[in-house]
CSV table of C-alpha atoms and ligand atoms in Angstrom, one decimal:
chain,number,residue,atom,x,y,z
F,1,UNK,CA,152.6,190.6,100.8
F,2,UNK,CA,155.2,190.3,97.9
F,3,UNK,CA,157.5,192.7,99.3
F,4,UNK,CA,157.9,190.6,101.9
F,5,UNK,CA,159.6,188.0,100.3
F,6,UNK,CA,162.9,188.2,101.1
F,7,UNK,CA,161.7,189.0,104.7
F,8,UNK,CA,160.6,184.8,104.2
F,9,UNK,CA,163.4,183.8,102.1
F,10,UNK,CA,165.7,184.9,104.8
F,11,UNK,CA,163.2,183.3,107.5
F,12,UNK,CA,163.4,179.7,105.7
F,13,UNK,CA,167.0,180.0,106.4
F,14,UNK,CA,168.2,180.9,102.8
F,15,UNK,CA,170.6,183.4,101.2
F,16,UNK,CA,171.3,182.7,98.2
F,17,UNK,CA,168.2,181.9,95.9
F,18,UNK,CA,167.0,180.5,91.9
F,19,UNK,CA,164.4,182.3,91.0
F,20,UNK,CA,162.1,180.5,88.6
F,21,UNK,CA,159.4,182.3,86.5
F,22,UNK,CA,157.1,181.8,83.5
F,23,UNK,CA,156.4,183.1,80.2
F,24,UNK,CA,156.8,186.9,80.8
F,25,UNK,CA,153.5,188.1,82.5
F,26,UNK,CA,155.2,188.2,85.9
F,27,UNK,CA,157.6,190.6,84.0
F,28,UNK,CA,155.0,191.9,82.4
F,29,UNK,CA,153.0,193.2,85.7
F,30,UNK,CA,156.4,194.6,87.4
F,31,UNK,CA,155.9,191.6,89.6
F,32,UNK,CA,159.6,190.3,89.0
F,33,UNK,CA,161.0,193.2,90.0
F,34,UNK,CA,159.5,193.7,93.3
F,35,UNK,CA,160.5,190.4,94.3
F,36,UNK,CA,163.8,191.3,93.4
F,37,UNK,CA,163.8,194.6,95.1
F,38,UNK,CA,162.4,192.7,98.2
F,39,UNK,CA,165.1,190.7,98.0
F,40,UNK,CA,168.0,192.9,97.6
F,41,UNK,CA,166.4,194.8,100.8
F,42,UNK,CA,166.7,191.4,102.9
F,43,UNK,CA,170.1,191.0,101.8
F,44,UNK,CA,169.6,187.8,99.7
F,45,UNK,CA,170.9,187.3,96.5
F,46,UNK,CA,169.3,185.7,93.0
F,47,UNK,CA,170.2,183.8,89.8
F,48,UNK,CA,166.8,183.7,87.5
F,49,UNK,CA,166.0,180.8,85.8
F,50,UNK,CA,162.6,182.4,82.9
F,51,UNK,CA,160.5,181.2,80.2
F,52,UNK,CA,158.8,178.2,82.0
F,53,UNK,CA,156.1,176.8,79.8
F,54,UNK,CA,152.5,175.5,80.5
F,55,UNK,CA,153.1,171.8,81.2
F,56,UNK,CA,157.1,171.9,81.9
F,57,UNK,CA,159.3,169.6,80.6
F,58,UNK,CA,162.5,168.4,82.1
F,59,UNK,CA,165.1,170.0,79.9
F,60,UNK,CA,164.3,173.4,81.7
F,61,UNK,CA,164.9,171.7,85.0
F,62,UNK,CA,168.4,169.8,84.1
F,63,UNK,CA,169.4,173.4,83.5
F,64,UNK,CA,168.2,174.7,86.9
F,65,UNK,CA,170.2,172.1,88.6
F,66,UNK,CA,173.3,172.8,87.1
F,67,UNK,CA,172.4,176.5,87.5
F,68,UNK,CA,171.7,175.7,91.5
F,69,UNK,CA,174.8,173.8,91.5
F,70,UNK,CA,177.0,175.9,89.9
F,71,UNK,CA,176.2,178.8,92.2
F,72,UNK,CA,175.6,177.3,95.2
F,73,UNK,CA,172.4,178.0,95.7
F,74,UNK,CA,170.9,177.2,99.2
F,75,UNK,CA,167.1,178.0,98.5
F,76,UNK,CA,164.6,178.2,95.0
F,77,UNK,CA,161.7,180.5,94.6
F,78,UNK,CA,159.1,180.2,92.1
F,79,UNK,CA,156.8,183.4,90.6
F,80,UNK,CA,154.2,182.3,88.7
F,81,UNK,CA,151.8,179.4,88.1
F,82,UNK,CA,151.7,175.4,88.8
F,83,UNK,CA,153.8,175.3,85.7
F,84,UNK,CA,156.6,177.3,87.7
F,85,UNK,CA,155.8,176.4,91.1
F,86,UNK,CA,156.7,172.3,90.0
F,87,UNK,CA,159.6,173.2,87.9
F,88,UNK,CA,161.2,174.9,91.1
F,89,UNK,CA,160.4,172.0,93.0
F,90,UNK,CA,161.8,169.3,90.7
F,91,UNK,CA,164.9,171.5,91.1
F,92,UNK,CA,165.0,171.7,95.0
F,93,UNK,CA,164.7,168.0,94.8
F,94,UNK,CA,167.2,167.0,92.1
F,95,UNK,CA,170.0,169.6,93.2
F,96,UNK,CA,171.0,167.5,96.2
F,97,UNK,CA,170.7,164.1,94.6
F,98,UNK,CA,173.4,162.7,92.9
F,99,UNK,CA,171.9,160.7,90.2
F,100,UNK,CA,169.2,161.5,87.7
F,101,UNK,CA,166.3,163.6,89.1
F,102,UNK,CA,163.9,161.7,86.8
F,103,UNK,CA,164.3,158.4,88.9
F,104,UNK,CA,162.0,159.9,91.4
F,105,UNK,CA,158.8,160.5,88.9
F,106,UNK,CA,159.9,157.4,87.0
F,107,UNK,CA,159.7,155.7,90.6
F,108,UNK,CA,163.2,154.1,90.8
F,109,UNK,CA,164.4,156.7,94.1
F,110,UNK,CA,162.5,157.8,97.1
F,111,UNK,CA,162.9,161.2,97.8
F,112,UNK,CA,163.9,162.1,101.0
F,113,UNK,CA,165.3,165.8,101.0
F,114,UNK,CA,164.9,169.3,98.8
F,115,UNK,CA,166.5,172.5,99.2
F,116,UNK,CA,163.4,175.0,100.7
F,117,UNK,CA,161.0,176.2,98.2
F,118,UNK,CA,158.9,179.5,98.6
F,119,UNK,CA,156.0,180.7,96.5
F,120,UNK,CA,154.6,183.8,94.8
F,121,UNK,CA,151.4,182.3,93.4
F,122,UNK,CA,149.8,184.3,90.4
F,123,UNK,CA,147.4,182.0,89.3
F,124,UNK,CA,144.4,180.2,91.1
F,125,UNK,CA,144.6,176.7,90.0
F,126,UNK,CA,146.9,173.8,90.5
F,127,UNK,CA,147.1,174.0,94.1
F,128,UNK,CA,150.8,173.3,93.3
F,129,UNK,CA,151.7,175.9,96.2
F,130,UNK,CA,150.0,173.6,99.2
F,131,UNK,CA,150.9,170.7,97.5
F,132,UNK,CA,153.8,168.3,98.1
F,133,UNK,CA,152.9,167.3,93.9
F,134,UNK,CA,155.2,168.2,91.1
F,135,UNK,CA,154.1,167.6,87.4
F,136,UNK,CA,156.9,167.4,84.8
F,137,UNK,CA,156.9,166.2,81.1
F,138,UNK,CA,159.5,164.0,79.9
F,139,UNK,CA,160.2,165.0,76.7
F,140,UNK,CA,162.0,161.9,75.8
F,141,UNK,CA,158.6,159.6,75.1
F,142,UNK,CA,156.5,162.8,76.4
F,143,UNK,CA,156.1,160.9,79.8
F,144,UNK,CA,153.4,163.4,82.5
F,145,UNK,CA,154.3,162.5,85.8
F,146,UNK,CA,153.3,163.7,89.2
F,147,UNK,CA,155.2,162.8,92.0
F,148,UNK,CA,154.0,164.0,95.4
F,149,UNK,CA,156.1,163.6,98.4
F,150,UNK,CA,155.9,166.0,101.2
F,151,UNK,CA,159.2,167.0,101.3
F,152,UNK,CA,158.7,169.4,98.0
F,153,UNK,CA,155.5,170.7,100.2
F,154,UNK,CA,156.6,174.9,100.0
F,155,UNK,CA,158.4,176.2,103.1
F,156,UNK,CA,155.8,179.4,102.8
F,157,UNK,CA,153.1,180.4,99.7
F,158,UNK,CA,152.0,184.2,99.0
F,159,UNK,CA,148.6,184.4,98.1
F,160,UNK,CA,148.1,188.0,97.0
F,161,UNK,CA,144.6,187.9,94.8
F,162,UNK,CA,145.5,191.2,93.2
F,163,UNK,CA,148.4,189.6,91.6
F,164,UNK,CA,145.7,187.5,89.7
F,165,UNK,CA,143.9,190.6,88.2
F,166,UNK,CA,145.6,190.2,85.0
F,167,UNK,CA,144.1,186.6,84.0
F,168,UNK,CA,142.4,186.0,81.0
F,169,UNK,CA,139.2,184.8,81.6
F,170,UNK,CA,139.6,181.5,79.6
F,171,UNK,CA,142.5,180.8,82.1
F,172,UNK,CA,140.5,181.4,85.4
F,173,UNK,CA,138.2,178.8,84.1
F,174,UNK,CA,140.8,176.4,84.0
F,175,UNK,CA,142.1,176.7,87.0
F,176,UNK,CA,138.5,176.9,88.4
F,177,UNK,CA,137.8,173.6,86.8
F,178,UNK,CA,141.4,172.2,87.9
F,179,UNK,CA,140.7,173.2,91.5
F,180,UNK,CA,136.8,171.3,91.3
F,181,UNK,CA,138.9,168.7,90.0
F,182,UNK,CA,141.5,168.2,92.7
F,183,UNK,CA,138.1,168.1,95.3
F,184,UNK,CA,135.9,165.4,93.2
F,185,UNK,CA,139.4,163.1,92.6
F,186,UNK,CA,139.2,163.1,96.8
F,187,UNK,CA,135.2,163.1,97.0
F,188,UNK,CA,134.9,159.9,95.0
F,189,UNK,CA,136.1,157.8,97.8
F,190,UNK,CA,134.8,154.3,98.6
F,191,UNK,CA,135.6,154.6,102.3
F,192,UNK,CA,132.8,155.1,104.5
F,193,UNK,CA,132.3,157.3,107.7
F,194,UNK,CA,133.4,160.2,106.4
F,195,UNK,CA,131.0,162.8,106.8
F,196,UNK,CA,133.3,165.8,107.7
F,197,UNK,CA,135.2,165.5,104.4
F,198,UNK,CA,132.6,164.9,102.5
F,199,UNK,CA,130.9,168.0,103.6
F,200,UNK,CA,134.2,169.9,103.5
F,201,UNK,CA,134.5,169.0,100.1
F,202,UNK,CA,130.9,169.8,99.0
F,203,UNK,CA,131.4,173.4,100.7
F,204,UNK,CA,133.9,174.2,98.9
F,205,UNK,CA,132.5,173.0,95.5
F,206,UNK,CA,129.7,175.4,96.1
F,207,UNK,CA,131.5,178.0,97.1
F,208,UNK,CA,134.1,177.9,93.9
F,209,UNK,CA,130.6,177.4,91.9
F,210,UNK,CA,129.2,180.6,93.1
F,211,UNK,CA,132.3,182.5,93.4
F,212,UNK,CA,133.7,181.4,89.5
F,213,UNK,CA,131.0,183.4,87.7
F,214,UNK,CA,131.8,186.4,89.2
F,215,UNK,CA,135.8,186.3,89.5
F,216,UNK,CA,135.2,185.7,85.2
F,217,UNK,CA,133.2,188.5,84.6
F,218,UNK,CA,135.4,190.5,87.0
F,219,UNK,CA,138.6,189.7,87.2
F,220,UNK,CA,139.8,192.8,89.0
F,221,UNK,CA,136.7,191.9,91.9
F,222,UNK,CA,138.8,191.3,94.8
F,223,UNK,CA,136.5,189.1,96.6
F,224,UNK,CA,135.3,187.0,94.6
F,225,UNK,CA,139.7,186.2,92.9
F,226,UNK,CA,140.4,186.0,97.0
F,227,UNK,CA,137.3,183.7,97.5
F,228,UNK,CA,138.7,181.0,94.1
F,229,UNK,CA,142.4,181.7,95.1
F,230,UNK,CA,142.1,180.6,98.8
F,231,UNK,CA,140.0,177.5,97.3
F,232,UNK,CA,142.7,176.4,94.7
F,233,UNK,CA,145.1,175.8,97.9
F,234,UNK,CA,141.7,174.3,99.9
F,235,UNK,CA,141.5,172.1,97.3
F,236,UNK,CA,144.7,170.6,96.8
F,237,UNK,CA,147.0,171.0,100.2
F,238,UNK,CA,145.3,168.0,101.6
F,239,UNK,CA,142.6,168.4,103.8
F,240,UNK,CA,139.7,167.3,101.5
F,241,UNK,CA,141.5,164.1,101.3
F,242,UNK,CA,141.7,163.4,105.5
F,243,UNK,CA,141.3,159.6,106.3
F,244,UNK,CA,139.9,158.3,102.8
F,245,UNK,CA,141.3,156.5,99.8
F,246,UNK,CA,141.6,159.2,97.0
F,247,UNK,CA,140.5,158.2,93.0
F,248,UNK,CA,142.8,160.5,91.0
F,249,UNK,CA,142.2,158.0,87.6
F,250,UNK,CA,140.7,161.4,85.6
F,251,UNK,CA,144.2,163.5,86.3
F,252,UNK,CA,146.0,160.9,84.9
F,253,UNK,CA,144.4,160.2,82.2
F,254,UNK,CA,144.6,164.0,81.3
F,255,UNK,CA,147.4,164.0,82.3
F,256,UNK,CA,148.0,161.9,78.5
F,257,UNK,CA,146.0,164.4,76.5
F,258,UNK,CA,147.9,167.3,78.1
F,259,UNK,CA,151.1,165.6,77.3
F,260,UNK,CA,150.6,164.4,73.4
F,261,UNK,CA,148.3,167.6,72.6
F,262,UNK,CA,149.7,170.6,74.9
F,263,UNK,CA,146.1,171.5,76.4
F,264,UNK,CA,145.8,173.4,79.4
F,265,UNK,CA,145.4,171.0,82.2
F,266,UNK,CA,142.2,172.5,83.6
F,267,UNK,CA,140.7,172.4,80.1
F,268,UNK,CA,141.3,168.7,79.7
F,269,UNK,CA,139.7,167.9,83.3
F,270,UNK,CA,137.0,169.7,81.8
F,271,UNK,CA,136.3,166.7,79.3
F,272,UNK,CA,137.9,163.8,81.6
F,273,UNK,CA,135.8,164.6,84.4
F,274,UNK,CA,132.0,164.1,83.3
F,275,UNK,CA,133.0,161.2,80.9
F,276,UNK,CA,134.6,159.7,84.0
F,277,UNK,CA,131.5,160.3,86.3
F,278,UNK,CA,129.4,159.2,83.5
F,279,UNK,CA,130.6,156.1,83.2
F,280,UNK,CA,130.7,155.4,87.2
F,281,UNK,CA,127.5,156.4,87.5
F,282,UNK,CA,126.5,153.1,85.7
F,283,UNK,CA,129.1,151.1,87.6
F,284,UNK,CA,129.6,152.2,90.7
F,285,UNK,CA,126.8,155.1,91.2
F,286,UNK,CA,126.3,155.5,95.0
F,287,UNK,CA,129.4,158.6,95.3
F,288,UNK,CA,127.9,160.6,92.1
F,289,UNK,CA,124.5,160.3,93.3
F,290,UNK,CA,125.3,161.9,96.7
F,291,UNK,CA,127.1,164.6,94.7
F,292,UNK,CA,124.2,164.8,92.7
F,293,UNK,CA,122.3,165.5,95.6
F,294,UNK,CA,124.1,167.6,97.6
F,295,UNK,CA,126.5,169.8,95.4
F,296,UNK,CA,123.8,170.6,92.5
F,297,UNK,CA,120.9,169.7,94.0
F,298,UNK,CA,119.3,166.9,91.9
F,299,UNK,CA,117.8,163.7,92.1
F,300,UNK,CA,119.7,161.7,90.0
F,301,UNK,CA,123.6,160.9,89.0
F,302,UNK,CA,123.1,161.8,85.1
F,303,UNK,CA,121.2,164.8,86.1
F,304,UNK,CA,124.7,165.9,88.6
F,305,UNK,CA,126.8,165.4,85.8
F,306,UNK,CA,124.4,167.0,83.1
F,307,UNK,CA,124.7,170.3,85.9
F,308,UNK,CA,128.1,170.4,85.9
F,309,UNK,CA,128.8,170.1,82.4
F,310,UNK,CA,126.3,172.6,82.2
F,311,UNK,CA,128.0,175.3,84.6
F,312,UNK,CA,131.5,173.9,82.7
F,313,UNK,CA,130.3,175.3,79.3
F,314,UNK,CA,129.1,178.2,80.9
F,315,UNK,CA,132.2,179.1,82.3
F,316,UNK,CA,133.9,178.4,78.6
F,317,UNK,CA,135.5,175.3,79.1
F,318,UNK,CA,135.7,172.5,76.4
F,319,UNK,CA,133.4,169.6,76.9
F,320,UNK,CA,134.5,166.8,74.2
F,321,UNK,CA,137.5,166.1,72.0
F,322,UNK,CA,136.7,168.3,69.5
F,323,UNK,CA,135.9,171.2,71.5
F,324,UNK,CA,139.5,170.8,72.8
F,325,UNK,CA,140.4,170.9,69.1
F,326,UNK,CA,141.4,167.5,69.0
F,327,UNK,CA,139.6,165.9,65.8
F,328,UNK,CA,141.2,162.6,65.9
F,329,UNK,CA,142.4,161.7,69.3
F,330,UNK,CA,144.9,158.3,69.5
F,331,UNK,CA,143.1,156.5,72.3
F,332,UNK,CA,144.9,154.0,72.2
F,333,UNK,CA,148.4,155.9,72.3
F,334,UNK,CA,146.6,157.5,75.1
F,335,UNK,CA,145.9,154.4,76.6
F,336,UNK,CA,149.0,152.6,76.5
F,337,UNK,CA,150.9,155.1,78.2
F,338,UNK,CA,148.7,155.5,80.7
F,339,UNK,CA,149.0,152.3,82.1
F,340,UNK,CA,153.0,152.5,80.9
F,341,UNK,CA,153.3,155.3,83.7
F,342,UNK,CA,150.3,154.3,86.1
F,343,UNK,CA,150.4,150.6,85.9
F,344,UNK,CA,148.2,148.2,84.9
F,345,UNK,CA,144.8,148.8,86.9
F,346,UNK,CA,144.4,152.5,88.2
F,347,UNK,CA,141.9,154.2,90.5
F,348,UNK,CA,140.7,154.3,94.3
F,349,UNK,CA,137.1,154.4,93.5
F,350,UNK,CA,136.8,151.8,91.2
F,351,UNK,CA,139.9,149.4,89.9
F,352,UNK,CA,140.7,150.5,86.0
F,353,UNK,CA,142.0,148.1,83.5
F,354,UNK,CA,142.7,149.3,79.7
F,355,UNK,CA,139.6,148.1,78.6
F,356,UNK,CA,137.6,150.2,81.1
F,357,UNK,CA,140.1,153.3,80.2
F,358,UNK,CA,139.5,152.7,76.5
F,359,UNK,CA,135.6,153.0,77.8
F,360,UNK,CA,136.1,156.2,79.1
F,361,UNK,CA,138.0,158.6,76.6
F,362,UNK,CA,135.7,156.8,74.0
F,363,UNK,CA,132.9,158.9,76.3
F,364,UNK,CA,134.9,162.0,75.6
F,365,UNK,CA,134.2,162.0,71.5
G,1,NZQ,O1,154.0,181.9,81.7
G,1,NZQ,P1,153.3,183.2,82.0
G,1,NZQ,O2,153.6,184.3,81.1
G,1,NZQ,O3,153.4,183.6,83.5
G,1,NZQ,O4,151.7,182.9,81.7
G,1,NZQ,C1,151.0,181.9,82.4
G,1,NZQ,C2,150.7,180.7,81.6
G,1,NZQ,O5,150.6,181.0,80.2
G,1,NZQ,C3,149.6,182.5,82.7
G,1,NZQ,N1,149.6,183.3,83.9
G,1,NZQ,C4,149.9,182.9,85.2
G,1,NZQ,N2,149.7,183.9,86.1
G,1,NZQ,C5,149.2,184.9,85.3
G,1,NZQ,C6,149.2,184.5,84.0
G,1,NZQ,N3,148.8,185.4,83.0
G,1,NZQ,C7,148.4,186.6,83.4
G,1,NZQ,N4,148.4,187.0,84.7
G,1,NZQ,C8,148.8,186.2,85.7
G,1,NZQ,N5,148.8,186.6,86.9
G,1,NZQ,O6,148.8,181.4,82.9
G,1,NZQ,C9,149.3,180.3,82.0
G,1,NZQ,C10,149.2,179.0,82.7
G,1,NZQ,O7,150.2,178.9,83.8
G,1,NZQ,P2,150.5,177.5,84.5
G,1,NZQ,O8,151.5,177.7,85.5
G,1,NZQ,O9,150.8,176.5,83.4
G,1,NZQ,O10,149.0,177.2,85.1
G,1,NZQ,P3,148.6,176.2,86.3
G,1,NZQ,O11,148.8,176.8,87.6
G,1,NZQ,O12,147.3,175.8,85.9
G,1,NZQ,O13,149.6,175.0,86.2
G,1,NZQ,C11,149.4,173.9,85.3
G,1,NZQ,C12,150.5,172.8,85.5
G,1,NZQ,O14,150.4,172.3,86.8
G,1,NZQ,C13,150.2,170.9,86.8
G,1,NZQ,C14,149.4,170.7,85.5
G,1,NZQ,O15,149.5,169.4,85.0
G,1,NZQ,C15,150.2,171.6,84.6
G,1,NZQ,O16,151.4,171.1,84.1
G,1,NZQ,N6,149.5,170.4,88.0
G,1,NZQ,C16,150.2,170.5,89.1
G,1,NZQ,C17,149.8,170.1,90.3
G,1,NZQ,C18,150.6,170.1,91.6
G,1,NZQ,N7,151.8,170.4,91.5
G,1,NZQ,O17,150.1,169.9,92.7
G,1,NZQ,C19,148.4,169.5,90.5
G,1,NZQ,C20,147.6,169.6,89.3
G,1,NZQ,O18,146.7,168.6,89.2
G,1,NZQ,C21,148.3,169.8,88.0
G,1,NZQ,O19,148.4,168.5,87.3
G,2,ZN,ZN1,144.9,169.2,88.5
């Protein structure tokens, strides 16, 4: 499928093309250079934009716009990971604005056109490539902000799950756990009469629960890598979320560990999540005990969450501060900014003030 990416470069109406990639694996794997021979057969040509870090920053996309502007580029294609995938959208989105990209994370611009984005995905996880989400650190203040607007959604997304046999295990469980994540945030809802979603969502939870253990031990299995990569863009393109107010309070407040301590996203969740739960399940318990119930098959809310954090440890994921290697953790760093970037009460499933916040990363020691 790869080698037909400048077949859908071309068919998203583009010709000239930044190509955005990460750290070297995708040069690593010959990856890069397929794409590049697929698109010197379709006729398009490429500048390369490379060395996109885990939790991008803005610097690297100030220099992609300049780069876009410069050469006139008319489309932006990312290789890689979420990391890559909202880089290349931050740039499709700033290119044709005249002011400061940053005023549409930092809320002060709507967003109402991007050039086209397409997507090689190597890495199960962010759901970046369904999404209409892009995550970027800015470094000025270390400010994580996602802003999700559909018109970043990508134009087309290759899912090849070969081009995911060269994971490390420890980052298949994080974008396992990021991709669990993405369903829960939608699952906790307080709106009622929605059965189908619910189910949905539980589905696909068991799936990626019985599927994960085997796509770690084998990473080269094609089935079970197809099975987790088609439910990292299940997860987050949307449909888990039909007609229901979404929670999304434990991605941001990762989103502040990620930011001051350079985690992996999915390993954070890992720690957010059942600290999160934990405390709803004494304040607002009817959602976690039907997930309880239904997706691990126990009888109470503290026994769901004591399940998951069981099959999160089994999978090699961090479960507390420390495991994260974080011995002294600034909560209330973490906490000021949080509400600095999300406002002062956060969450659909239950309204968040500092205090409550505070509550809840002191759950994660
Ligand atoms: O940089 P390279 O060398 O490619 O290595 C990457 C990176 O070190 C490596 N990797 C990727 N594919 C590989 C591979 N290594 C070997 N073989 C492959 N096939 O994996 C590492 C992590 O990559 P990254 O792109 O950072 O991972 P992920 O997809 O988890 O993205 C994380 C970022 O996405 C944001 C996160 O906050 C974080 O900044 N998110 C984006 C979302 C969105 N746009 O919708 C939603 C999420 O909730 C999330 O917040
Ligand atoms: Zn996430």
């Amino acid at each position: 499928m790869e080698e037909r990416t400048g077949q859908q470069t071309r068919a998203m109406g583009c010709e000239r093309v930044l190509l955005v990639y990460g750290g070297g694996s995708v040069v690593r794997s010959g990856l890069l250079d397929r794409v590049k021979a697929s698109l010197d057969a379709a006729g398009v040509t490429y500048h390369t934009l490379g060395g996109i870090r885990p939790n991008p920053t803005d610097d690297r996309v100030y220099e992609g716009i300049e780069m876009c502007r410069r050469e006139h580029v008319d489309g932006v294609l990312a290789v890689g990971g979420g990391s890559v995938i909202d880089t290349a959208k931050a740039i499709a989105g700033g290119v044709l604005y005249h002011g400061d990209f940053w005023d549409f994370w930092a809320g002060r611009a709507v967003m109402t056109e991007a050039l086209p984005v397409g997507v090689v995905l190597t890495i199960a996880a962010a759901g970046s490539e369904g999404s209409g989400n892009s995550v970027i650190t800015k470094l000025d203040g270390m400010h994580k902000i996602s802003l999700r607007t559909t018109v970043l959604r990508p134009r087309f997304a290759i899912l090849n799950p070969e081009l995911t046999f060269t994971l490390p295990a420890y980052q298949i469980a994080c974008g396992v756990t990021d991709m669990m994540a993405h369903i829960m945030e939608r699952y906790f809802s307080t709106t009622g009469g929605v059965e189908v979603t619910d189910r949905l969502c539980e589905g696909t939870l068991k799936a990626i629960i019985e599927e994960a253990p085997k796509a770690i031990a084998d990473p080269t299995g094609y089935d079970a890598m197809a099975n987790i990569m088609w439910s990292g863009t299940v997860a987050h393109n949307g449909i888990c979320g039909t007609g229901r107010v979404e929670d999304w309070t434990s991605h941001a407040m990762e989103h502040e560990i990620s930011a001051l301590y350079g985690v992996a996203h999915g390993a954070g969740l890992a720690v957010v999540f059942p600290a999160w739960m934990t405390f709803m399940a004494s304040h607002n318990p009817f959602k976690i005990e039907q997930y309880a119930r239904r997706v691990w098959g126990q009888d109470t809310a503290m026994d769901g969450i004591a399940a998951l954090r069981r099959f999160l440890a089994s999978i090699g994921m961090p479960l507390t501060f420390a495991d994260l290697g974080i011995q002294n953790p600034d909560i209330d760093l973490m906490v000021r900014k949080l509400h600095e970037n999300k406002g002062p009460v956060i969450g659909g499933y239950m309204k968040l003030t500092a205090k409550e916040t505070a509550d809840i990363y002191r759950l994660m020691l």
